mmCIF file of C-alpha atoms (C1' of nucleotides) in Angstrom:
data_model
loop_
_atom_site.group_PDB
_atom_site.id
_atom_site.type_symbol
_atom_site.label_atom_id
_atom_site.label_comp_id
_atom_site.label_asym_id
_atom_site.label_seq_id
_atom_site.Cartn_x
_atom_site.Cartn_y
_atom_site.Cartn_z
ATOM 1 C CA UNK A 1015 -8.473 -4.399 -2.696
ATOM 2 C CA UNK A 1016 -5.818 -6.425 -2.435
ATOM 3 C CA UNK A 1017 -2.862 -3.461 -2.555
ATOM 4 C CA UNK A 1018 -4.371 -2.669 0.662
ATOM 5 C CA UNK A 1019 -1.221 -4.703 1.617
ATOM 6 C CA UNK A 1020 0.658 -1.480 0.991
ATOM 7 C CA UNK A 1021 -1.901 1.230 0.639
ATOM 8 C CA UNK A 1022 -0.728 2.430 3.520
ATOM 9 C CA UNK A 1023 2.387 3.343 1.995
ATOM 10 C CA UNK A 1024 1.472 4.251 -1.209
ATOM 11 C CA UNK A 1025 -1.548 5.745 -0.229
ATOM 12 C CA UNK A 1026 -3.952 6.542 -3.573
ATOM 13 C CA UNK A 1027 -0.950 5.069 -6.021
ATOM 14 C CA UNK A 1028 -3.179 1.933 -6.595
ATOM 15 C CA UNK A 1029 -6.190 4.153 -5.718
ATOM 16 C CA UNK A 1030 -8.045 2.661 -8.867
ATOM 17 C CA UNK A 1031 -6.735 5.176 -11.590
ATOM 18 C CA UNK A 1032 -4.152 3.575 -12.544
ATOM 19 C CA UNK A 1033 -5.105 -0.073 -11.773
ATOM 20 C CA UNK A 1034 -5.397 -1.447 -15.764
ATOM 21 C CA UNK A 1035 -2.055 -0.389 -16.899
ATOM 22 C CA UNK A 1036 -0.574 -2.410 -14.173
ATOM 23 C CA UNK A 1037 2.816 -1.552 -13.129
ATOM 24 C CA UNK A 1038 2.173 1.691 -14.429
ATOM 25 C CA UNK A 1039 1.177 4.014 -11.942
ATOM 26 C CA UNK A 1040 1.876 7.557 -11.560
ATOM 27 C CA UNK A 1041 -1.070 9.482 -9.784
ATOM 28 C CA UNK A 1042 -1.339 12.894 -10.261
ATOM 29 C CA UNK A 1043 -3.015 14.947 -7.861
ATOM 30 C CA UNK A 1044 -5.696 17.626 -8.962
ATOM 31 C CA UNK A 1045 -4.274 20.434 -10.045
ATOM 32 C CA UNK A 1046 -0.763 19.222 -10.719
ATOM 33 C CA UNK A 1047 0.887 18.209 -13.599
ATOM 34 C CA UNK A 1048 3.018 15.462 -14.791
ATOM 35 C CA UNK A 1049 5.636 17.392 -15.459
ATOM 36 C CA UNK A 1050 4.711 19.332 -12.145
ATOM 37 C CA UNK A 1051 5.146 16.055 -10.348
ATOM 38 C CA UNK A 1052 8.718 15.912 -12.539
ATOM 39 C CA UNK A 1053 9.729 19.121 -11.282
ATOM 40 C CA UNK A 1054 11.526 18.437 -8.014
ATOM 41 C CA UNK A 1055 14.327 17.170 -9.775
ATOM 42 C CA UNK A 1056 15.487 20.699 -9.651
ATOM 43 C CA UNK A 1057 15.676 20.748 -5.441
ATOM 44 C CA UNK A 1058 18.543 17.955 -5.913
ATOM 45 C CA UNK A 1059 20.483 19.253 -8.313
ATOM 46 C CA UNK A 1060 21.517 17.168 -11.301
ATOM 47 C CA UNK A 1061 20.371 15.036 -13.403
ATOM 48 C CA UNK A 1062 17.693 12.370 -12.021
ATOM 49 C CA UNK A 1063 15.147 9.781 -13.312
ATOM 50 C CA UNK A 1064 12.859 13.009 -14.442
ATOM 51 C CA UNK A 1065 15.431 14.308 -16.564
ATOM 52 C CA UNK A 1066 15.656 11.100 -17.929
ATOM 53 C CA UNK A 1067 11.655 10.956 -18.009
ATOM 54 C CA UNK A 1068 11.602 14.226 -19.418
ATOM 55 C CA UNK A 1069 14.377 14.126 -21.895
ATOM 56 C CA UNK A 1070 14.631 10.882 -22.925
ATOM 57 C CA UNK A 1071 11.203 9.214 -22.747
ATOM 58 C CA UNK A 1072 11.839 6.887 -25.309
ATOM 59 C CA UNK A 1073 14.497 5.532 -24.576
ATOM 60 C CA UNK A 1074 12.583 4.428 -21.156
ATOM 61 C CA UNK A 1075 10.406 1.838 -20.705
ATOM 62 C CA UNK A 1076 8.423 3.397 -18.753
ATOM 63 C CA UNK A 1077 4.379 3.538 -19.055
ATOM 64 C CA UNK A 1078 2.864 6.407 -17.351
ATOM 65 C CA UNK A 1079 -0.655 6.577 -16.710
ATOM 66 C CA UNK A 1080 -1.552 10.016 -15.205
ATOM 67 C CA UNK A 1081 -5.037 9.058 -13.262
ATOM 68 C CA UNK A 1082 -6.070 11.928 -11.271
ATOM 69 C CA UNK A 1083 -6.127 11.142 -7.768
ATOM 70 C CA UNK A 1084 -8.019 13.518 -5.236
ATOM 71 C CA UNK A 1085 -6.174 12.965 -2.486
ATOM 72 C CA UNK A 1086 -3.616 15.476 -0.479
ATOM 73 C CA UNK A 1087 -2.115 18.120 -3.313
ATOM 74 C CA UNK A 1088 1.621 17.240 -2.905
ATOM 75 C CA UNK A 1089 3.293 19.902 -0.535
ATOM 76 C CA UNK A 1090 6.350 21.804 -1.468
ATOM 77 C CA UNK A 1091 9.342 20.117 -2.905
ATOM 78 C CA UNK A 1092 10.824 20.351 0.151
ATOM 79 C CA UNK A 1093 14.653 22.430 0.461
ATOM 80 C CA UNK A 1094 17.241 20.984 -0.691
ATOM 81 C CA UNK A 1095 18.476 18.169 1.666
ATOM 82 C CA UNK A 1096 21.874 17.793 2.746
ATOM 83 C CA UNK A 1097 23.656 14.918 2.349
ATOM 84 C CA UNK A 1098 23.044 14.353 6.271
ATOM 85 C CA UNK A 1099 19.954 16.072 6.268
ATOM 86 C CA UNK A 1100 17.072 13.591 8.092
ATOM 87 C CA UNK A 1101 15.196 12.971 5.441
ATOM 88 C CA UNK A 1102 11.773 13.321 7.594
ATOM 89 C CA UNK A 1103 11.678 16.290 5.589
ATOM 90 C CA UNK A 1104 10.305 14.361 2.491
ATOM 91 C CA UNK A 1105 7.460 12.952 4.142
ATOM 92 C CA UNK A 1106 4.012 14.645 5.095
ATOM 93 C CA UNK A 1107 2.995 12.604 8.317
ATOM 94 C CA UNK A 1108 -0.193 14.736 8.407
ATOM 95 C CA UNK A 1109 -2.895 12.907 6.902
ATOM 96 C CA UNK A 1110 -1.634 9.798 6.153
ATOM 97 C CA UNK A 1111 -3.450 7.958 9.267
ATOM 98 C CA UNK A 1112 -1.619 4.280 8.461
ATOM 99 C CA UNK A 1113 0.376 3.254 11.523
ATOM 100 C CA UNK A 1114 3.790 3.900 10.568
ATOM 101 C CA UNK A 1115 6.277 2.705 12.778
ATOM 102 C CA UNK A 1116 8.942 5.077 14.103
ATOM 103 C CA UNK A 1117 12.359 4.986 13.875
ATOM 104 C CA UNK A 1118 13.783 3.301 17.098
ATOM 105 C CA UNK A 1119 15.731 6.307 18.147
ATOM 106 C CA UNK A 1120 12.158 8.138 17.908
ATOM 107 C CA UNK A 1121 11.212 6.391 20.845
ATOM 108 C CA UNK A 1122 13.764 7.882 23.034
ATOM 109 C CA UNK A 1123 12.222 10.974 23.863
ATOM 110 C CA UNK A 1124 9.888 8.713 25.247
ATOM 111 C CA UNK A 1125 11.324 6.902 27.357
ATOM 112 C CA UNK A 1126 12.124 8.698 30.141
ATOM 113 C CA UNK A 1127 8.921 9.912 30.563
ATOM 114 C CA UNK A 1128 7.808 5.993 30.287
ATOM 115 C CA UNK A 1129 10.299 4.869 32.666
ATOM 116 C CA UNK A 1130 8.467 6.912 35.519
ATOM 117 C CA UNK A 1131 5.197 6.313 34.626
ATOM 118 C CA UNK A 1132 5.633 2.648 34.269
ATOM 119 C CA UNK A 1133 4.084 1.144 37.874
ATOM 120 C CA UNK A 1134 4.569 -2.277 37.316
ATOM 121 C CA UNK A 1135 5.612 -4.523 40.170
ATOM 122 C CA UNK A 1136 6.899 -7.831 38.908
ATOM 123 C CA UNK A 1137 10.471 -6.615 38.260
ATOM 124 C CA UNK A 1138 11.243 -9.224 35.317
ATOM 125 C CA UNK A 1139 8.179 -8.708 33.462
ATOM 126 C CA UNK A 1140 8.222 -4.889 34.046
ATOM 127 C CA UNK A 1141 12.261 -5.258 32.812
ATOM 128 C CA UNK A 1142 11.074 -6.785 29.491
ATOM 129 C CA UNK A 1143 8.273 -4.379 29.219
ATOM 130 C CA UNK A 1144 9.728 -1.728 29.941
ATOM 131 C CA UNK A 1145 12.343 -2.443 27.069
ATOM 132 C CA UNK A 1146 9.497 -3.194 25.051
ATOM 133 C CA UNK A 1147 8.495 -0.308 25.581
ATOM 134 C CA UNK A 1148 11.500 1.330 25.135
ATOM 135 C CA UNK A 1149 11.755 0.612 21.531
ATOM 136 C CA UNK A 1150 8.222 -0.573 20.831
ATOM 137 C CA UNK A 1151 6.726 2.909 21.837
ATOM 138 C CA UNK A 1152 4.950 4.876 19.495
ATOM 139 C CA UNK A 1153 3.533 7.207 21.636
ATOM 140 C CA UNK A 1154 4.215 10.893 20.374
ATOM 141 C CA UNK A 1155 1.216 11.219 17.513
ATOM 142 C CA UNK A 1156 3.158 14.181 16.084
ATOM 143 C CA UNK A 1157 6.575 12.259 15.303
ATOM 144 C CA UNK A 1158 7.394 12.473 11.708
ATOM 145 C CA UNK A 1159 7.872 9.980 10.385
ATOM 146 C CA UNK A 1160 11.062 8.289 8.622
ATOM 147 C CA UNK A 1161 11.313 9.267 4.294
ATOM 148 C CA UNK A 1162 9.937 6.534 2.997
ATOM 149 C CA UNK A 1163 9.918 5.308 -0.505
ATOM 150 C CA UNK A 1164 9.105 2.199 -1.629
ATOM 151 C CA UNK A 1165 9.293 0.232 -5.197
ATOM 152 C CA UNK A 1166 8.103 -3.048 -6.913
ATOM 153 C CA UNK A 1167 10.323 -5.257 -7.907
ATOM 154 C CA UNK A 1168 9.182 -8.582 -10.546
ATOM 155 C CA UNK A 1169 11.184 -10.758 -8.752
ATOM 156 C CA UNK A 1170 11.105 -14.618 -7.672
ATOM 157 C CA UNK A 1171 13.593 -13.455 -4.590
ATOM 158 C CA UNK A 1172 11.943 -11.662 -1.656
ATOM 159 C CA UNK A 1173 14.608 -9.540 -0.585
ATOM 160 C CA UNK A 1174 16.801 -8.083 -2.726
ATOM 161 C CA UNK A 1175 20.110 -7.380 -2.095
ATOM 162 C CA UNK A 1176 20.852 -3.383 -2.767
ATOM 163 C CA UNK A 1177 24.362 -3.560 -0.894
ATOM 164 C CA UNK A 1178 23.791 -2.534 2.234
ATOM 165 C CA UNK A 1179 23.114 -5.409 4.920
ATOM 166 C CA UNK A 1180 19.742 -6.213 6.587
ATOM 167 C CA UNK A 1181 18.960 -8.063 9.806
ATOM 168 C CA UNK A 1182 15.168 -9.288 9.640
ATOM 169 C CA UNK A 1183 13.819 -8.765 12.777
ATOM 170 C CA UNK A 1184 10.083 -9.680 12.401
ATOM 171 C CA UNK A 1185 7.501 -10.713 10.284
ATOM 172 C CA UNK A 1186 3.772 -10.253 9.765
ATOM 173 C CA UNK A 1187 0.983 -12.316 8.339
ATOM 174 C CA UNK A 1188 -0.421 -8.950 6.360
ATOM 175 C CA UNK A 1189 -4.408 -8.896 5.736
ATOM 176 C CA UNK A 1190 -6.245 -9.877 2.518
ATOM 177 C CA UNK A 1191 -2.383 -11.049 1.626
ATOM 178 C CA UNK A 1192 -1.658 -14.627 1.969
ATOM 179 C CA UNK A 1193 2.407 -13.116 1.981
ATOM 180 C CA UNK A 1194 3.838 -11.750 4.703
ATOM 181 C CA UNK A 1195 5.458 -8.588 4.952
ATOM 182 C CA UNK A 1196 9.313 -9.097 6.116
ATOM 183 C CA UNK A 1197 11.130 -6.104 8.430
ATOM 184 C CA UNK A 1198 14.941 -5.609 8.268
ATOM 185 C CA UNK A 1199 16.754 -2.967 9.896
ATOM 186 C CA UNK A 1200 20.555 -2.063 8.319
ATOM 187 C CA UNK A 1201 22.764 -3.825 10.610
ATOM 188 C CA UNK A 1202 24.807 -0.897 10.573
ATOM 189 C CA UNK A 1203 24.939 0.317 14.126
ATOM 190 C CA UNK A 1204 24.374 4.105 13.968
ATOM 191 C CA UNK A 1205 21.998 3.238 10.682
ATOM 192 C CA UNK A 1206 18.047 3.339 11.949
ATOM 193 C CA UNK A 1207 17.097 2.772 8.558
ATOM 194 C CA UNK A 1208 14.553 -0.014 8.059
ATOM 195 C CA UNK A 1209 12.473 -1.935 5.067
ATOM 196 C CA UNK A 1210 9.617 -3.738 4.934
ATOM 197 C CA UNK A 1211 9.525 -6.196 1.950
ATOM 198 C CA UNK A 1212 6.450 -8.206 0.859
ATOM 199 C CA UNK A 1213 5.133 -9.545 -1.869
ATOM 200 C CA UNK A 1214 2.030 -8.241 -3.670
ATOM 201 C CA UNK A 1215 -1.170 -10.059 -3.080
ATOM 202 C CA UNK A 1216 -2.604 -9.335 -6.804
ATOM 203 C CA UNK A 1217 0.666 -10.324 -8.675
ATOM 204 C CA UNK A 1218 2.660 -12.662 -6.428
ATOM 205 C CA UNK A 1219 5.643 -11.869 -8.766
ATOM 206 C CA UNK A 1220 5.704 -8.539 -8.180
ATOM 207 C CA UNK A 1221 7.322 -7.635 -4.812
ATOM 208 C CA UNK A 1222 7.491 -4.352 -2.800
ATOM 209 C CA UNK A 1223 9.686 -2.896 -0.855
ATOM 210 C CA UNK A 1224 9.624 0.053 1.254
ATOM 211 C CA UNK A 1225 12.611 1.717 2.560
ATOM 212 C CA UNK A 1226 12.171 3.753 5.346
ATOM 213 C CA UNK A 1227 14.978 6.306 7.135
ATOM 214 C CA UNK A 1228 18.212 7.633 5.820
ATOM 215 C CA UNK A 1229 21.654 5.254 5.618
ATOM 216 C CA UNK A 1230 24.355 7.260 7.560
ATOM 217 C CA UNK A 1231 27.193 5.252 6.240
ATOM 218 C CA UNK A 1232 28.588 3.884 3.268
ATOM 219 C CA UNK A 1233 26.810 1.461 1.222
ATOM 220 C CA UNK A 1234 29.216 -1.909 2.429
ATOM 221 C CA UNK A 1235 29.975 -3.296 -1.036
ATOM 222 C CA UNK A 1236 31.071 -0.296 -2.373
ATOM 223 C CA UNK A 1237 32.957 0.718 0.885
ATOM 224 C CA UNK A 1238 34.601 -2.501 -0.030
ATOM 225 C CA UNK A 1239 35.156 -2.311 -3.987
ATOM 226 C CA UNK A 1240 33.193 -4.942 -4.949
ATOM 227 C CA UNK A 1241 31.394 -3.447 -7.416
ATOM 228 C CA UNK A 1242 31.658 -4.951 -10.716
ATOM 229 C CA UNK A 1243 33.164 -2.856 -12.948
ATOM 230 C CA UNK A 1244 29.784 -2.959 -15.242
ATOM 231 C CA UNK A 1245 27.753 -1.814 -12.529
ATOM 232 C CA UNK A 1246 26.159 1.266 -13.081
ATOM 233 C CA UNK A 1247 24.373 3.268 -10.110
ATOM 234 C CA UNK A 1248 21.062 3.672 -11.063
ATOM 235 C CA UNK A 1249 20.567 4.959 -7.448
ATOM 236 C CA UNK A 1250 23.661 4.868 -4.992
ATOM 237 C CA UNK A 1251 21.957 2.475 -3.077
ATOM 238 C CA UNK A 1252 22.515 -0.321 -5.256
ATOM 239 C CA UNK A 1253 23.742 -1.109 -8.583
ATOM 240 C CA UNK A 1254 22.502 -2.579 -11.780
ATOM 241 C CA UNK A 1255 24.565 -5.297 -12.676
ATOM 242 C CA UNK A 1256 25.142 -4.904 -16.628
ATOM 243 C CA UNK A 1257 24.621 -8.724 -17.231
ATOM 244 C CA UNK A 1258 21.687 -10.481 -16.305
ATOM 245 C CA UNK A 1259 19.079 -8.018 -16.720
ATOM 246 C CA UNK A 1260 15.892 -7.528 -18.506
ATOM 247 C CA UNK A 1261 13.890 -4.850 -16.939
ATOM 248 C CA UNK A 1262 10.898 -2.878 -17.101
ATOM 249 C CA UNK A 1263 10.308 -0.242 -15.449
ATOM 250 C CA UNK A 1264 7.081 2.093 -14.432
ATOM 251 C CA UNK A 1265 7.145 4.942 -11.979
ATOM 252 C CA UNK A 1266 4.910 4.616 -9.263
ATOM 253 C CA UNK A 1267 4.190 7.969 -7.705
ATOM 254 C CA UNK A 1268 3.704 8.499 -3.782
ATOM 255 C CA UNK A 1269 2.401 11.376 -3.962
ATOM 256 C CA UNK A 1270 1.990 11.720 -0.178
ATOM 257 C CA UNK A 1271 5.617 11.890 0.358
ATOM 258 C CA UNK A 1272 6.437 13.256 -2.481
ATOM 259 C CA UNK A 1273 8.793 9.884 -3.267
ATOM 260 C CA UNK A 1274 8.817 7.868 -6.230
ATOM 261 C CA UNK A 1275 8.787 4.432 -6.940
ATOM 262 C CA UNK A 1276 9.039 2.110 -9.872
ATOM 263 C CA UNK A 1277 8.274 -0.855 -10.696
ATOM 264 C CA UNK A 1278 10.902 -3.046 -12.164
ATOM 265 C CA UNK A 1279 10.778 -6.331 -14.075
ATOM 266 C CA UNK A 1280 13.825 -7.829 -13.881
ATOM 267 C CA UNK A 1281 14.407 -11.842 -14.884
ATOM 268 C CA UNK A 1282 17.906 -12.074 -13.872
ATOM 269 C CA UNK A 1283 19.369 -14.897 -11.925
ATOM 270 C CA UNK A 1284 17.287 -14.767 -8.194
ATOM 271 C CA UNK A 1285 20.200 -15.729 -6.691
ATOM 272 C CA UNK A 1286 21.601 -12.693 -7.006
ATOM 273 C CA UNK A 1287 19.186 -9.959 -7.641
ATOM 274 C CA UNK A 1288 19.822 -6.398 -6.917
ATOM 275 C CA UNK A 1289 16.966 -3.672 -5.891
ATOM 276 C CA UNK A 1290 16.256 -1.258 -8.488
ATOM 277 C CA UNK A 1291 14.446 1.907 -6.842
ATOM 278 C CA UNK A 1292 14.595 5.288 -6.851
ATOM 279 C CA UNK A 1293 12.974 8.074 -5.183
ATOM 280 C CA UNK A 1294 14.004 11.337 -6.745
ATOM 281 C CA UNK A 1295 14.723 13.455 -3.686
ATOM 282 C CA UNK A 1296 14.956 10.685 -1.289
ATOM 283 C CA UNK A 1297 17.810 9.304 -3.407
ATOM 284 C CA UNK A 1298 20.324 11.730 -2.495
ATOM 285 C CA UNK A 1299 19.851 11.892 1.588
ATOM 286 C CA UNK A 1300 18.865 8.314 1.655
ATOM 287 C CA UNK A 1301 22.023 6.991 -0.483
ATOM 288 C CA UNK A 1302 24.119 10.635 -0.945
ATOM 289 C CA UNK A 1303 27.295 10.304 -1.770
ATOM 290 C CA UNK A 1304 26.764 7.651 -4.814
ATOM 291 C CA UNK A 1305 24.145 9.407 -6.462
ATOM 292 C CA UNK A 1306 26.141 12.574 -6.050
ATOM 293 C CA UNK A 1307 29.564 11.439 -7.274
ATOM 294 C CA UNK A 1308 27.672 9.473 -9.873
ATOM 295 C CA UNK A 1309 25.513 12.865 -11.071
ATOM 296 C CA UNK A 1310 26.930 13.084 -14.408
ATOM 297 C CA UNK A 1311 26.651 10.120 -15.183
ATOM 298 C CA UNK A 1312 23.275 9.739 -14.669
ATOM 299 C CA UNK A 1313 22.459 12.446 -16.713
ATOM 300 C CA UNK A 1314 23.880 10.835 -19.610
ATOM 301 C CA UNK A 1315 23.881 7.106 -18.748
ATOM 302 C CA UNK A 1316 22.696 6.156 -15.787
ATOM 303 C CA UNK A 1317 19.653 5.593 -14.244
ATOM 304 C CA UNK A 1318 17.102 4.457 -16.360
ATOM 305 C CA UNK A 1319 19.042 4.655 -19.329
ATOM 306 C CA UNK A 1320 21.295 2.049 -18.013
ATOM 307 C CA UNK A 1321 17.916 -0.054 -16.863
ATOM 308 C CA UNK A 1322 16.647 0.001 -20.554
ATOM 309 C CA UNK A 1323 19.955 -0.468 -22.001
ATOM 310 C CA UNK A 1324 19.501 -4.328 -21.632
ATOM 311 C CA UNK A 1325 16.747 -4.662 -23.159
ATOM 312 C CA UNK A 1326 17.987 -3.397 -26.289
ATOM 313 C CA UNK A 1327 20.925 -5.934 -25.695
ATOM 314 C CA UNK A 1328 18.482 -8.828 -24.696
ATOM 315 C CA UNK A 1329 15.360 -8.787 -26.795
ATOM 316 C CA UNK A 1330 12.924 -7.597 -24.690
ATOM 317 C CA UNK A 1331 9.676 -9.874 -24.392
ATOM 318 C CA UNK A 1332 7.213 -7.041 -24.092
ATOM 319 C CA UNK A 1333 6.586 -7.363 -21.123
ATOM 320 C CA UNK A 1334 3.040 -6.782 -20.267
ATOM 321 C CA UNK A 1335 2.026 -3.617 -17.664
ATOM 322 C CA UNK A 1336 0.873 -5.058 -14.560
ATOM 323 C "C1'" DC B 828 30.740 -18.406 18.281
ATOM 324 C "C1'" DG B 829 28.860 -14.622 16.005
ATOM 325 C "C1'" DG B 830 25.418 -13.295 12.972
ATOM 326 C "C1'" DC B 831 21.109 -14.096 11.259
ATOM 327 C "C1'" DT B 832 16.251 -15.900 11.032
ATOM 328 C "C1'" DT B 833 12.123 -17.462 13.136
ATOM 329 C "C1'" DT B 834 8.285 -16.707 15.831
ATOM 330 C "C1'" DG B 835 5.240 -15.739 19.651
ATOM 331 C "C1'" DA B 836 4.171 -11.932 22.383
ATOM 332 C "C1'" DC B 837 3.560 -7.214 23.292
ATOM 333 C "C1'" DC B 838 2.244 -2.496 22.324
ATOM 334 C "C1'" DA B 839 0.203 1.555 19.914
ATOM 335 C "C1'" DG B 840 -2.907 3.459 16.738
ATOM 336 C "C1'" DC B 841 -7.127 3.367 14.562
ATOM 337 C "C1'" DG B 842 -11.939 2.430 13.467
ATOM 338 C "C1'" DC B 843 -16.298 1.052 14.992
ATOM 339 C "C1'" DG C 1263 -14.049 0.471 25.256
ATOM 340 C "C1'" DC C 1264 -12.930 -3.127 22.366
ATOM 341 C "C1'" DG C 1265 -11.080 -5.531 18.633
ATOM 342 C "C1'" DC C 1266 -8.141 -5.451 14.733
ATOM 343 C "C1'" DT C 1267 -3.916 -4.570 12.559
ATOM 344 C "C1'" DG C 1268 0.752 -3.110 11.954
ATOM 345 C "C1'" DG C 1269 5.221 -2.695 13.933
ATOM 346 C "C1'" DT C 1270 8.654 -4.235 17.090
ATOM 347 C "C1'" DC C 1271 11.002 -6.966 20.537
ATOM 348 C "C1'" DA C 1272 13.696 -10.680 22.048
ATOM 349 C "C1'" DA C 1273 14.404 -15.579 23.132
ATOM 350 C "C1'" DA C 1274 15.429 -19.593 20.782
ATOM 351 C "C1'" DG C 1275 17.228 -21.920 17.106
ATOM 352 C "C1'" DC C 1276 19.910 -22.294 12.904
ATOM 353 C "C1'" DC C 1277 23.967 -21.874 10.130
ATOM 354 C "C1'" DG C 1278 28.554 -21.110 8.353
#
DNA sequence: CGGCTTTGACCAGCGC
DNA sequence: GCGCTGGTCAAAGCCG
């Protein structure tokens, strides 16, 4: 199937459940509820996209198609993160047998122990490999894995910008896709966090992007007040500009990691297209201080509501599920 | 000149 | 064991 591209992330999302509403996917594992599914909100205190979901349905445009998908029963909402707290808590690395990279600093542990096994004699090549090594290495089968989350995004622009600055460092031709899949890391130095972004094979407008890690720093633009004053958080990673924006939105439920994803229609200007994504308990470890600061007004205004908002401004062409 | 992208190569994990 | 695939590195080139 041709999500393959990203099964490995969403593992079971795009299972087959949920395939004809298109861009509505919310997978359900046996035995849970939606509402069950919903109920984390409560291990991040505040108001989040579920209250929104569960409060406010209509006034989200948000389709949710609860297939049943027998895959891995969620575990636990996990405890309460702190702010710093590595998010590696979020994610089950268990069963999900995709090869997930590891965060760079994962691979120090291993080093050492590579260093003196490595018996290479040609001292340039073993000096290259052994710093491919060095950062390449994904040796330890039991590392957990970066929180991951990942959303779709109508878009003609690849990458969005959510604030924060990426340096692409590599790019992969991705099976039964004829787009590749893009990697940026957060330039920030002490930042590991990474994305992948690629476009979806089956609806080349629709791209996805997976963030992966927690930012230990302050998003840069608002570190730097350039928010507009319109902008809303919809998730402290980026913001919503209030102008531009048509948007649909469908929650895409990982139910592996117990993150959350949406996907988001937006036919705004490319040129300057911001990320719309939001993982309900990544949100506040992966972007904490925003989301926190910005609690109360997500309850009554932001999030979703704020995402919806413009289509009541903007008639909204229906826009067809994907 | 610094920051970023491109791109070929390398490595690890996985399935057969 | 081998091949495939995903993820990452790092040199080279590009760009403002």
């Amino acid at each position: 199937m041709a999500n393959s591209a990203f099964s490995d992330q969403i593992p079971s999302v795009y299972g087959g459940g949920s395939g004809g509403g298109g861009g509505s996917f919310l997978d359900i594992p046996q035995g849970y509820s939606y509402m069950d599914m919903l109920g984390f909100q409560d291990y991040y205190g505040g108001a989040s996209l579920f209250d929104l979901l569960q409060h406010h349905p209509s006034n989200i445009n948000i389709n949710i198609n609860s297939s049943v998908v027998v895959d891995h029963p969620p575990p636990p909402p996990p405890p309460p993160p702190e702010t710093t707290t590595n998010s590696e808590v979020v994610n089950t690395p268990t069963t999900n047998s995709s090869s997930i990279s590891s965060s760079s600093n994962e691979h120090l542990n291993d080093v050492d122990q590579e260093n003196n096994n490595n018996t290479r004699s040609d001292d340039d090549h073993q000096q290259k490999t052994d710093n491919k090594q060095l950062k390449a290495k994904k040796k330890n089968p039991k590392k957990e894995r970066e929180a991951r989350f990942a959303f779709m995004t109508k878009t003609e622009v690849d990458h969005l910008d959510d604030g924060y600055r990426w340096r692409k460092y590599g790019q992969k031709a991705v099976k039964n896709s004829p787009f590749p899949r893009s990697y940026y890391r957060c330039t920030s130095a002490s930042c590991g966090v990474k994305k992948r972004v690629e476009r979806s094979s089956e609806d080349p407008s629709t791209v996805v992007t997976t963030y992966e890690g927690t930012h230990k720093h302050p998003c840069p633009i608002t570190s730097r007040g350039m928010l507009p004053e319109t902008a809303t958080y919809i998730n402290p990673s980026f913001l919503l500009p209030q102008l531009h924006y048509q948007q649909q939105s469908s929650p895409l439920f990982h139910n592996q990691t117990n993150s959350l994803s949406f996907t988001t229609t937006t036919t705004m200007n490319p040129s300057s297209s911001y990320s719309h994504n939001y993982d309900l308990h990544e949100a506040r470890s992966f972007f904490p201080s925003p989301l926190e600061s910005s609690s109360s007004l997500m309850r009554d205004h932001g999030l979703l509501q704020d995402m919806v908002s413009f289509q009541g401004g903007k008639e909204e062409p229906k826009e067809e599920p994907r």
